[in-house]
């Protein structure tokens, strides 16, 4: 009993100590901690934290208790662990993930809530894997349908891309994991991504290529940004003074860290002075493979230290970089409030399925879909019904715990409805089945000729109640793949011939495309139903079956214009090269995507924002809250939307604005609002948009300012850029 005083003293002391630590931790603000830590760091320690120490990590300051920073790809799921200084996977058995649908599918949902769900879910998986920075989302503008990485991005319109990126960013960062929005900027093609030197007028830069990144920074609050490989006006973007210092950090007030793309840094002096904060992936002898673990020879490593020690450069820039790195570490690795995270949970699979359910786009349907109850035998034709789309495609490649291929999902659903399913190859695409050591486990080798495969498909099609052709692109080179662009708009591997043959054998044929890009459709008039199913990830087959059987009424809408021919596209006009290399000027300027098709009167195959449903909708007359709008003012435009069909469904009401009296070139109309609306049969709801005067502005390059011109404007509202149901004119005064 005699120990009680001592024990109580010890208890009181320990309680006091914990209280002090907590209170000291709690009372020191982020900025104070940064300054205090910076003051304790030597120059060597400062240089250590501004470049990689391994393939996906940068150093902390062990002596001061500052943790390392760990990054992971990618925008669709958490990449498997790799070896310290290798791309190849480390062979862990605990790092498989849920593969979420590609971001083009997310954009096609046009649903901000789904974007938030996506970010929260993928952020939980990154958190569980103890990663501090998720290298995504990608928001580069879809400038050409040949773009190899369009599947990782969110379409052709900067407003849509930005609106969908913000909730994703907030969702990820709610887990104490930073997003690293990429690839800032003008990385719109792959083949010569390291050497293409982009130039364009400032209107196009500010109105088309920057807005999604600006929104990601100013509204999403992204804690880091990834600089792109390409050059802009002769200077690599990873150390481009105008893009990183003047615009990103100056005009936008970005307080986070700029992380280079892997191998994007090429010059020490430029990297010091032009806003590069953390150098990753450099191949020290230029862009060929350097020696292993050569991190000290990075441009911002020993070469920088040498310049400081010689007095050639000061440490002001270094301190700014270190402050940004410490801020990123404090928000992530040192974040005391972050949740535990979770991995491969039922909730994440449900989220992946919902993103697919809401993103799949019904492009055409003349009654064949949804699958009728009397359908008893279904033929599936096509390699994409069984081919893994999760392994491959570049840095977004994943090791998923499971991948429900279309064939699996459809067979499960068909059998539940008492129907049988048969699959035939139809064509041979790619036998690729591994990436960085991750294998899909599929052997897609095929000895039969194309003719034999087509004959088999035709014979089987003639016997079926319903034929589902499942093709499109894949994640191999020159398809939907990083590092190489497509070489044409056509479907590869002779798929057009297969489609024609099976449609002739059986008109009850639907074409389902698994892709991240549009393709030419010479058979479009001969096919009853066409579905764009994107790269759906782990739950691809389930989501596709949900839509085909009508368990989910499709509500996806295109995030890009679907052209008839490549020559119709603004980036492929007469005399414009593709792929580009070296000095390249974006001649089309602000007329990207539907801005081009509308303004030039070019008819697309399917317009931007297009998507059908198994029900029908009607948009009534637009009503304005006033006929005029003043500088810095706003007005409201409302429309009644009615489900005029016999089943519940959702559509996307899109608001476009036209400047009817512009003194400068302006697109015929520009997307300025959207709302996804779910309605029961017969139900009417009023959708109201607020139009702000700032929505009417264009970027005046000479004044370097956003300006609006007095005069009349027209609000155009519909369910796609090609389906405007109602208009209302108002005047800016
Ligand atoms: C790649 C990609 C980038 C990725 C990084 C790390 O080259 O361009 O998106 O996050 O390197 O894998």
XYZ file of C-alpha atoms and ligand atoms in Angstrom:
745
model
C 0.000 0.000 0.000
C 3.001 2.212 0.679
C 3.511 2.575 -3.080
C 0.243 4.388 -3.675
C 1.709 7.923 -3.352
C 4.512 6.979 -5.769
C 2.127 5.341 -8.199
C -0.248 8.283 -8.108
C 2.708 10.617 -8.634
C 3.909 8.571 -11.598
C 0.404 8.415 -12.999
C -0.007 12.178 -12.614
C 3.386 12.753 -14.253
C 2.586 10.476 -17.202
C -0.824 12.096 -17.643
C 0.875 15.485 -17.611
C 3.503 14.305 -20.084
C 0.880 12.942 -22.495
C -1.137 16.121 -22.093
C 1.962 18.176 -22.869
C 2.851 16.135 -25.907
C -0.714 16.243 -27.141
C -1.106 19.868 -26.301
C 2.280 20.671 -27.857
C 1.309 18.672 -30.951
C -2.133 20.251 -30.980
C -0.931 23.838 -30.377
C 1.776 23.862 -33.042
C 0.039 24.898 -36.264
C 1.020 23.315 -39.569
C 2.844 26.433 -40.649
C 4.621 26.834 -37.311
C 5.736 23.211 -37.438
C 7.020 23.761 -40.966
C 9.044 26.795 -39.959
C 10.383 25.159 -36.817
C 11.393 22.045 -38.730
C 12.910 23.999 -41.589
C 15.031 25.945 -39.112
C 16.443 22.703 -37.731
C 17.300 21.202 -41.132
C 20.774 21.267 -42.613
C 21.223 22.037 -46.316
C 21.975 18.356 -46.910
C 18.742 17.324 -45.200
C 16.827 19.917 -47.233
C 18.204 18.641 -50.540
C 17.438 15.061 -49.529
C 13.681 15.664 -49.271
C 13.217 17.279 -52.696
C 13.984 14.231 -54.793
C 13.203 10.537 -54.829
C 15.032 7.975 -52.724
C 13.352 5.006 -54.410
C 11.025 4.368 -57.337
C 7.986 5.709 -55.475
C 9.254 7.403 -52.290
C 11.157 10.493 -51.248
C 13.171 10.834 -48.064
C 12.044 12.294 -44.785
C 14.342 13.608 -42.090
C 14.811 10.658 -39.735
C 16.884 12.712 -37.300
C 13.972 15.133 -36.853
C 11.188 12.586 -36.939
C 9.964 13.707 -40.354
C 8.615 10.646 -42.178
C 9.247 9.622 -45.778
C 6.680 10.325 -48.468
C 5.230 7.356 -50.316
C 3.481 7.704 -53.687
C 1.380 5.226 -55.584
C -0.286 4.988 -58.936
C -2.901 5.345 -60.076
C -6.158 6.977 -60.799
C -8.168 3.716 -61.035
C -6.732 1.702 -58.141
C -3.681 1.176 -55.940
C -0.704 -0.191 -57.852
C 0.973 -3.345 -56.526
C 4.126 -2.822 -54.458
C 7.275 -2.603 -56.565
C 10.876 -3.293 -55.653
C 12.853 -0.386 -54.192
C 14.361 0.807 -57.438
C 12.383 -1.171 -60.011
C 9.121 -0.926 -61.956
C 8.585 -4.669 -61.624
C 6.215 -5.721 -58.869
C 7.687 -6.929 -55.577
C 5.651 -10.120 -55.541
C 3.681 -9.306 -52.411
C 0.590 -11.396 -51.821
C -1.270 -8.765 -49.796
C -1.383 -5.889 -52.275
C -4.184 -6.754 -54.687
C -6.815 -4.088 -54.977
C -10.231 -3.208 -56.270
C -9.903 -1.883 -59.800
C -12.351 0.982 -60.209
C -13.624 1.935 -63.665
C -11.419 4.181 -65.771
C -11.939 7.903 -65.267
C -13.613 8.310 -68.645
C -16.374 6.106 -67.239
C -16.524 8.281 -64.144
C -16.838 11.391 -66.299
C -19.622 9.665 -68.247
C -21.686 9.405 -65.044
C -21.925 13.234 -64.965
C -22.651 12.657 -61.274
C -20.641 14.623 -58.719
C -21.832 12.300 -55.928
C -20.393 9.326 -57.761
C -17.113 11.188 -58.164
C -17.047 11.768 -54.403
C -17.773 8.080 -53.795
C -14.976 7.170 -56.186
C -12.468 9.422 -54.440
C -13.446 8.284 -50.955
C -13.228 4.605 -51.939
C -9.921 4.712 -53.774
C -8.563 6.989 -51.044
C -9.445 4.363 -48.435
C -7.497 1.761 -50.393
C -4.480 4.082 -50.685
C -4.713 4.851 -46.966
C -4.888 1.174 -46.076
C -1.748 0.555 -48.127
C -0.152 3.389 -46.126
C 0.421 5.565 -49.184
C 0.667 9.335 -48.799
C 0.172 10.493 -52.398
C -2.182 9.028 -55.006
C -0.851 9.850 -58.477
C -4.135 10.950 -59.964
C -6.692 11.962 -61.093
C -5.788 12.776 -64.668
C -7.634 15.746 -66.137
C -5.858 16.347 -69.426
C -8.259 17.470 -72.127
C -9.317 14.928 -74.784
C -7.960 16.816 -77.807
C -7.848 13.868 -80.202
C -9.663 10.505 -80.274
C -6.277 8.902 -80.861
C -4.935 9.952 -77.447
C -3.456 6.824 -75.850
C -4.335 7.891 -72.292
C -7.765 9.439 -72.852
C -9.179 6.521 -70.837
C -7.414 7.937 -67.790
C -8.914 11.388 -68.251
C -12.327 13.034 -68.088
C -13.185 14.136 -71.589
C -13.067 17.152 -73.851
C -14.760 19.787 -71.761
C -12.849 21.662 -69.042
C -16.011 22.400 -67.026
C -17.076 18.743 -66.875
C -13.529 17.553 -66.134
C -13.116 20.072 -63.334
C -16.533 19.443 -61.810
C -15.885 15.708 -61.700
C -12.311 16.042 -60.437
C -13.144 18.205 -57.403
C -15.305 15.662 -55.499
C -12.817 12.887 -56.380
C -9.974 14.974 -54.930
C -11.899 15.817 -51.765
C -12.882 12.181 -51.361
C -9.306 10.959 -51.628
C -7.896 13.665 -49.360
C -10.536 12.994 -46.690
C -8.381 9.933 -46.003
C -5.243 11.954 -45.346
C -3.944 10.899 -48.753
C -2.906 13.613 -51.213
C -4.068 13.637 -54.782
C -1.503 14.554 -57.413
C -3.573 15.914 -60.269
C -1.934 15.128 -63.582
C -0.399 15.768 -66.032
C -0.095 19.502 -65.722
C -0.360 20.417 -68.537
C -0.830 20.051 -72.325
C -0.025 16.311 -72.225
C -2.678 15.455 -74.820
C -0.846 12.752 -76.703
C 1.548 9.952 -75.882
C 3.795 8.840 -78.718
C 6.316 11.685 -78.436
C 5.275 12.876 -75.001
C 8.867 13.498 -73.873
C 9.828 15.677 -76.815
C 6.689 17.329 -78.162
C 6.926 21.095 -77.633
C 3.450 22.583 -77.431
C 2.490 26.142 -78.198
C -1.005 27.623 -78.423
C -2.731 30.947 -77.989
C -3.441 32.096 -74.453
C -7.188 31.895 -74.952
C -6.948 28.191 -75.618
C -4.530 27.724 -72.720
C -6.701 29.595 -70.229
C -10.128 28.579 -71.547
C -9.514 24.909 -72.408
C -6.319 23.358 -71.014
C -5.915 25.049 -67.601
C -9.430 25.271 -66.070
C -9.689 21.692 -64.811
C -6.299 22.004 -63.099
C -7.240 25.415 -61.696
C -10.462 24.029 -60.256
C -8.544 21.035 -58.861
C -6.245 23.445 -57.016
C -8.653 26.192 -55.978
C -11.842 24.192 -55.330
C -10.503 20.677 -54.899
C -7.568 21.837 -52.813
C -5.261 19.197 -54.278
C -2.155 18.917 -52.127
C 0.129 18.122 -55.053
C 0.240 18.417 -58.815
C 2.211 16.324 -61.305
C 4.040 18.209 -64.033
C 3.915 16.680 -67.483
C 6.696 15.352 -69.700
C 6.182 17.617 -72.689
C 7.618 21.036 -73.325
C 5.674 24.284 -73.509
C 7.175 27.092 -75.582
C 10.566 25.451 -75.561
C 10.851 24.680 -71.837
C 10.071 21.346 -70.171
C 6.867 21.681 -68.179
C 8.588 20.126 -65.139
C 10.566 23.317 -64.853
C 8.503 25.748 -66.852
C 8.550 29.137 -65.248
C 5.303 30.391 -66.748
C 3.242 27.298 -65.977
C 4.640 26.447 -62.529
C 5.720 29.784 -61.047
C 3.629 32.464 -62.793
C 0.363 30.580 -63.190
C 0.141 27.592 -60.794
C 1.857 29.149 -57.774
C 1.416 32.810 -58.678
C -2.011 33.361 -60.177
C -3.668 30.363 -58.535
C -1.900 30.487 -55.144
C -1.083 26.764 -55.121
C 0.497 25.959 -51.726
C 1.205 22.298 -52.385
C 4.109 20.502 -54.007
C 4.835 20.007 -57.690
C 5.903 16.411 -58.281
C 7.586 15.668 -61.591
C 6.383 12.932 -63.829
C 8.853 10.082 -63.673
C 11.776 11.270 -65.699
C 10.328 14.677 -66.401
C 13.205 16.751 -64.971
C 16.082 17.550 -67.331
C 17.991 20.534 -65.949
C 19.230 21.548 -62.504
C 19.193 25.335 -62.931
C 15.698 25.341 -64.415
C 14.435 22.928 -61.753
C 15.876 25.159 -59.027
C 14.334 28.403 -60.275
C 11.175 27.313 -62.077
C 8.962 25.704 -59.457
C 9.883 22.001 -59.378
C 9.528 20.701 -55.838
C 10.057 16.901 -55.834
C 11.975 15.189 -58.616
C 10.951 11.590 -59.305
C 11.990 8.919 -61.739
C 14.933 10.644 -63.351
C 17.138 8.545 -65.572
C 20.325 10.313 -64.759
C 22.024 9.877 -68.109
C 19.107 11.500 -69.916
C 16.050 9.546 -70.963
C 17.693 6.181 -71.197
C 17.902 3.893 -68.192
C 20.473 5.099 -65.643
C 22.342 3.031 -63.093
C 20.308 1.735 -60.156
C 19.847 3.734 -56.959
C 21.447 6.789 -58.553
C 19.256 9.139 -56.570
C 22.175 11.310 -55.440
C 22.892 12.125 -59.060
C 19.372 13.490 -59.639
C 19.248 17.032 -60.973
C 17.977 18.326 -57.599
C 20.396 16.179 -55.591
C 24.212 16.436 -55.553
C 24.351 18.823 -58.559
C 22.121 21.227 -56.594
C 24.100 20.761 -53.383
C 27.269 21.528 -55.297
C 25.863 24.807 -56.612
C 24.804 25.838 -53.112
C 28.152 24.949 -51.573
C 30.010 26.859 -54.275
C 27.868 29.909 -53.656
C 26.538 29.774 -57.210
C 22.962 29.655 -55.901
C 21.388 30.612 -52.602
C 18.896 28.619 -50.545
C 15.753 30.749 -50.978
C 14.334 28.488 -53.683
C 15.410 25.434 -51.701
C 13.539 26.629 -48.620
C 10.380 27.216 -50.669
C 10.578 23.683 -52.037
C 11.192 22.219 -48.585
C 8.289 24.169 -47.083
C 5.987 22.662 -49.725
C 7.354 19.161 -49.156
C 6.996 19.480 -45.366
C 3.437 20.769 -45.858
C 2.637 17.734 -48.006
C 4.162 15.402 -45.399
C 2.307 17.144 -42.572
C -1.036 16.784 -44.401
C -0.439 13.111 -45.121
C 2.229 10.986 -43.445
C 2.051 13.061 -40.249
C -1.702 13.573 -40.345
C -2.906 12.534 -36.887
C -6.577 12.597 -37.810
C -6.615 10.372 -40.854
C -8.910 7.304 -40.826
C -7.576 3.741 -40.966
C -8.542 3.061 -44.567
C -9.830 -0.216 -45.953
C -9.081 -2.520 -48.862
C -11.085 -4.838 -51.111
C -14.220 -4.218 -49.055
C -17.765 -5.015 -50.219
C -18.347 -1.268 -50.154
C -15.524 -0.700 -52.628
C -16.821 -3.387 -54.977
C -20.271 -1.857 -54.713
C -18.781 1.555 -55.502
C -16.948 0.168 -58.541
C -20.177 -1.405 -59.769
C -22.172 1.789 -59.248
C -19.641 3.865 -61.170
C -19.954 1.389 -64.041
C -23.745 1.245 -63.770
C -23.978 5.025 -64.004
C -21.227 5.528 -66.551
C -22.157 3.005 -69.242
C -23.618 4.866 -72.229
C -26.473 3.538 -74.352
C -25.546 5.110 -77.682
C -28.277 3.568 -79.837
C -31.241 1.287 -79.183
C -33.995 0.356 -81.611
C -35.767 -1.885 -79.125
C -33.319 -4.743 -78.788
C -32.351 -3.747 -75.222
C -33.005 -4.400 -72.425
C -32.743 -8.171 -72.906
C -36.254 -9.573 -73.200
C -37.483 -12.189 -70.714
C -38.230 -14.617 -73.567
C -34.587 -14.608 -74.643
C -33.368 -18.188 -74.176
C -30.039 -18.470 -75.914
C -27.504 -15.733 -76.184
C -24.378 -15.723 -78.269
C -21.472 -13.572 -77.207
C -18.872 -12.797 -79.856
C -15.578 -11.045 -79.215
C -12.300 -11.113 -77.400
C -13.172 -8.226 -75.122
C -15.786 -10.396 -73.448
C -13.014 -12.356 -71.789
C -9.862 -10.245 -71.959
C -8.413 -8.589 -68.877
C -8.524 -4.820 -69.182
C -6.999 -4.249 -65.765
C -3.521 -5.606 -66.555
C -1.760 -3.329 -69.023
C -2.198 0.171 -70.380
C 0.820 1.613 -68.606
C 1.158 3.059 -65.113
C -2.589 2.653 -64.411
C -2.185 -1.130 -64.699
C -3.276 -2.983 -61.552
C -3.202 -6.304 -59.724
C -6.886 -6.651 -58.939
C -8.216 -9.121 -56.415
C -10.860 -9.991 -58.989
C -12.013 -8.937 -62.444
C -15.537 -9.827 -63.538
C -15.148 -9.964 -67.302
C -18.204 -9.213 -69.432
C -18.694 -12.923 -70.199
C -18.776 -13.768 -66.497
C -21.233 -11.028 -65.599
C -23.519 -11.702 -68.516
C -23.519 -15.488 -68.016
C -24.411 -15.062 -64.337
C -27.304 -12.741 -65.194
C -28.527 -14.750 -68.190
C -28.637 -18.005 -66.254
C -30.571 -16.278 -63.492
C -33.118 -15.460 -66.189
C -33.148 -19.035 -67.479
C -31.143 -18.291 -70.596
C -27.999 -20.002 -71.855
C -24.867 -18.254 -73.060
C -22.285 -19.335 -75.596
C -19.094 -17.447 -76.422
C -17.023 -17.486 -79.628
C -13.802 -15.562 -80.177
C -14.860 -13.754 -83.365
C -11.433 -12.186 -83.864
C -7.938 -12.251 -82.411
C -6.826 -9.049 -80.792
C -3.894 -9.022 -78.442
C -2.403 -11.912 -76.540
C -0.666 -9.539 -74.095
C -1.334 -10.848 -70.624
C 1.144 -9.243 -68.239
C 2.538 -5.883 -67.157
C 5.478 -5.208 -64.821
C 5.315 -8.793 -63.628
C 1.578 -8.828 -62.996
C -0.017 -11.577 -65.080
C -3.679 -11.779 -66.064
C -3.367 -15.570 -66.121
C -5.012 -15.721 -69.533
C -3.612 -17.613 -72.483
C -5.233 -15.926 -75.462
C -3.142 -17.672 -78.090
C -5.201 -18.728 -81.101
C -4.308 -20.973 -84.014
C -7.462 -20.583 -86.094
C -7.590 -18.105 -88.977
C -9.738 -14.986 -89.082
C -11.922 -16.643 -91.674
C -12.548 -19.652 -89.516
C -13.365 -17.461 -86.525
C -15.831 -15.377 -88.538
C -17.477 -18.459 -90.023
C -17.916 -19.885 -86.548
C -19.427 -16.623 -85.305
C -21.830 -16.445 -88.238
C -22.935 -20.032 -87.817
C -23.602 -19.580 -84.117
C -25.220 -16.162 -84.572
C -27.855 -17.564 -86.895
C -29.019 -19.889 -84.091
C -29.184 -17.347 -81.274
C -32.091 -15.326 -79.900
C -29.699 -12.482 -79.210
C -26.131 -11.733 -80.264
C -23.880 -9.515 -78.177
C -20.701 -8.475 -79.963
C -18.191 -7.376 -77.302
C -15.119 -5.724 -78.806
C -13.514 -2.328 -78.932
C -9.977 -1.501 -77.874
C -7.672 -2.996 -75.247
C -4.696 -1.969 -73.113
C -1.984 -2.967 -75.579
C 0.340 -0.576 -77.412
C -1.443 1.787 -79.843
C -4.718 1.077 -78.124
C -5.826 2.540 -74.787
C -2.278 2.622 -73.537
C 0.307 5.016 -72.115
C 3.329 5.844 -74.195
C 1.806 5.301 -77.637
C -1.220 6.832 -79.358
C -3.676 5.038 -81.612
C -2.870 5.059 -85.299
C -6.401 5.479 -86.581
C -10.045 5.770 -85.570
C -10.966 2.336 -86.938
C -11.702 -0.636 -84.750
C -8.559 -2.817 -84.821
C -8.208 -6.552 -85.557
C -10.810 -6.729 -88.358
C -13.741 -6.254 -85.985
C -15.777 -4.312 -88.539
C -15.884 -7.369 -90.793
C -16.999 -9.570 -87.913
C -19.748 -7.131 -86.966
C -21.058 -6.923 -90.526
C -21.071 -10.700 -90.863
C -22.929 -11.438 -87.639
C -25.463 -8.647 -88.173
C -26.255 -10.146 -91.557
C -26.666 -13.543 -89.949
C -28.808 -12.173 -87.138
C -30.180 -8.595 -86.982
C -30.869 -9.096 -83.263
C -27.292 -8.018 -82.605
C -26.031 -5.424 -80.142
C -22.498 -4.044 -80.304
C -20.839 -3.405 -76.954
C -17.555 -1.496 -76.970
C -14.982 -1.816 -74.209
C -12.797 1.235 -74.791
C -11.642 4.612 -73.538
C -11.979 6.319 -76.881
C -14.453 6.586 -79.764
C -14.051 4.362 -82.815
C -15.297 4.585 -86.396
C -18.611 2.786 -86.937
C -19.163 2.080 -90.652
C -21.894 -0.380 -89.606
C -23.755 2.070 -87.326
C -26.965 2.032 -89.443
C -27.068 -1.759 -89.575
C -26.855 -2.404 -85.844
C -29.926 -2.268 -83.629
C -28.186 -1.343 -80.359
C -24.796 0.075 -79.425
C -23.352 0.424 -75.917
C -20.125 2.112 -74.770
C -19.129 0.155 -71.657
C -15.692 1.786 -71.045
C -12.981 -0.001 -69.005
C -15.136 -1.079 -66.103
C -12.556 -2.519 -63.720
C -13.228 -5.262 -61.182
C -17.009 -5.126 -61.591
C -17.095 -4.541 -65.365
C -19.135 -7.646 -66.172
C -21.655 -7.073 -63.425
C -22.240 -3.442 -64.366
C -22.624 -4.341 -68.045
C -25.125 -7.084 -67.248
C -27.013 -4.680 -64.951
C -27.515 -2.341 -67.882
C -28.149 -4.951 -70.580
C -30.911 -6.592 -68.572
C -32.306 -3.258 -67.429
C -31.690 -3.964 -63.754
C -30.120 -0.547 -64.041
C -31.549 1.937 -66.473
C -28.534 3.378 -68.358
C -27.817 7.022 -67.576
C -24.283 7.539 -68.865
C -23.609 10.461 -71.207
C -20.554 10.923 -73.443
C -17.765 13.110 -72.035
C -16.465 13.607 -75.563
C -17.741 14.041 -79.115
C -17.961 10.816 -81.102
C -16.828 11.685 -84.653
C -17.830 9.977 -87.884
C -14.301 10.243 -89.235
C -10.913 11.349 -87.953
C -10.751 14.148 -90.531
C -13.792 15.730 -88.863
C -11.799 16.286 -85.683
C -10.175 19.654 -84.945
C -6.743 18.145 -84.185
C -6.709 16.331 -87.533
C -7.477 19.077 -89.989
C -5.740 19.353 -93.298
C -2.015 19.886 -92.748
C -2.052 19.071 -89.055
C 0.407 16.309 -88.126
C -0.316 13.445 -85.751
C 1.428 12.205 -83.704
C 3.120 15.506 -83.107
C 6.771 15.908 -82.213
C 8.974 18.897 -81.609
C 7.415 22.291 -82.083
C 3.630 21.916 -82.320
C 0.991 24.634 -82.425
C -2.593 23.875 -81.448
C -4.120 25.527 -84.505
C -7.701 24.867 -83.507
C -7.276 27.114 -80.471
C -10.392 27.157 -78.289
C -12.433 25.067 -80.729
C -11.846 21.701 -79.088
C -14.438 18.921 -79.207
C -18.069 20.031 -79.546
C -16.843 23.612 -79.635
C -15.419 22.697 -83.056
C -18.255 20.501 -84.300
C -20.945 23.040 -83.323
C -19.114 26.124 -84.547
C -17.962 24.615 -87.830
C -21.242 22.800 -88.443
C -19.610 19.365 -88.559
C -22.093 16.630 -87.651
C -20.735 14.076 -85.198
C -21.866 10.464 -85.045
C -22.901 11.010 -81.423
C -22.676 14.466 -79.826
C -20.914 15.422 -76.615
C -23.221 14.699 -73.678
C -25.246 12.072 -75.602
C -26.712 9.102 -73.781
C -30.005 7.191 -74.087
C -32.204 5.554 -71.497
C -34.820 2.775 -71.474
C -37.310 5.494 -70.686
C -37.821 8.921 -72.278
C -37.546 12.419 -70.929
C -38.928 15.770 -71.893
C -37.451 19.127 -71.025
C -40.013 21.920 -70.887
C -39.608 25.621 -71.478
C -36.741 27.457 -69.842
C -37.705 30.230 -67.465
C -35.376 33.041 -66.422
C -35.418 34.866 -63.100
C -34.784 38.059 -65.046
C -34.010 39.359 -68.530
C -30.769 41.081 -67.585
C -27.607 40.295 -65.660
C -25.081 42.780 -64.352
C -21.312 42.594 -63.858
C -20.600 40.226 -60.964
C -24.337 39.479 -60.905
C -26.274 36.324 -61.629
C -29.620 35.060 -62.744
C -31.414 31.740 -62.554
C -32.645 29.579 -65.393
C -35.124 26.830 -64.594
C -36.503 23.987 -66.651
C -39.101 21.328 -65.895
C -37.899 17.812 -66.686
C -40.430 14.991 -67.060
C -39.980 11.244 -67.301
C -42.422 10.563 -70.134
C -41.744 6.830 -70.258
C -42.924 3.824 -68.295
C -39.961 3.163 -66.055
C -37.755 5.067 -63.630
C -34.547 6.504 -64.969
C -32.064 9.345 -64.873
C -30.899 11.849 -67.394
C -28.371 14.667 -67.438
C -29.745 18.138 -67.952
C -27.029 20.226 -69.545
C -26.800 24.013 -69.621
C -24.877 25.615 -72.459
C -24.338 29.355 -72.902
C -23.820 31.222 -76.201
C -22.494 34.754 -76.537
C -24.700 36.113 -79.320
C -22.878 39.390 -79.856
C -19.208 38.644 -79.178
C -16.610 40.883 -80.761
C -14.199 37.940 -80.721
C -14.452 34.341 -81.874
C -16.419 32.353 -79.343
C -17.676 28.749 -79.599
C -21.298 28.317 -80.662
C -21.992 27.288 -77.073
C -20.129 26.201 -73.975
C -21.112 23.889 -71.120
C -21.709 25.918 -67.972
C -23.854 23.611 -65.851
C -25.238 20.074 -65.542
C -27.425 18.147 -63.189
C -28.229 14.433 -63.199
C -31.911 13.938 -62.416
C -33.591 10.676 -61.422
C -37.330 10.538 -62.099
C -40.119 8.004 -61.744
C -42.497 7.478 -64.670
C -44.611 10.582 -65.131
C -42.666 12.546 -62.546
C -41.689 16.150 -63.285
C -38.968 18.045 -61.470
C -37.651 21.563 -61.955
C -33.922 21.915 -62.422
C -32.539 25.354 -61.690
C -29.139 26.629 -62.743
C -27.502 29.806 -61.527
C -25.780 31.664 -64.343
C -23.132 34.011 -63.000
C -21.666 36.881 -65.000
C -18.274 35.197 -64.679
C -19.706 32.264 -66.639
C -20.093 34.630 -69.594
C -16.464 35.683 -69.724
C -13.739 34.761 -72.174
C -10.019 35.145 -71.627
C -8.693 38.360 -73.152
C -5.073 37.469 -73.868
C -4.022 41.070 -74.442
C -5.462 42.265 -71.151
C -4.498 38.952 -69.534
C -7.865 38.991 -67.875
C -11.261 37.305 -67.981
C -13.743 39.715 -69.534
C -17.407 39.677 -70.517
C -19.002 41.862 -73.140
C -22.371 43.519 -72.742
C -25.035 42.217 -75.061
C -27.340 39.257 -75.458
C -26.558 35.714 -74.428
C -28.614 32.591 -74.896
C -28.999 29.758 -72.433
C -29.457 26.481 -74.264
C -30.619 23.464 -72.295
C -30.846 19.851 -73.363
C -29.643 16.296 -72.785
C -26.656 16.623 -75.107
C -24.836 19.217 -77.185
C -26.810 17.941 -80.137
C -30.196 17.813 -78.416
C -31.124 21.299 -77.212
C -34.719 21.297 -75.979
C -35.204 24.905 -74.933
C -33.523 28.286 -75.100
C -33.820 31.589 -73.289
C -32.108 34.879 -74.079
C -30.906 37.445 -71.580
C -28.785 40.574 -71.705
C -25.600 41.486 -69.903
C -25.708 45.174 -69.090
C 4.337 7.516 -65.694
C 3.087 8.321 -65.930
C 2.505 8.906 -64.674
C 2.733 7.944 -63.541
C 4.220 7.919 -63.266
C 4.580 6.911 -62.187
O 5.275 7.742 -66.698
O 3.161 9.331 -66.932
O 1.101 9.132 -64.905
O 2.014 8.364 -62.374
O 4.975 7.647 -64.436
O 4.288 5.616 -62.614
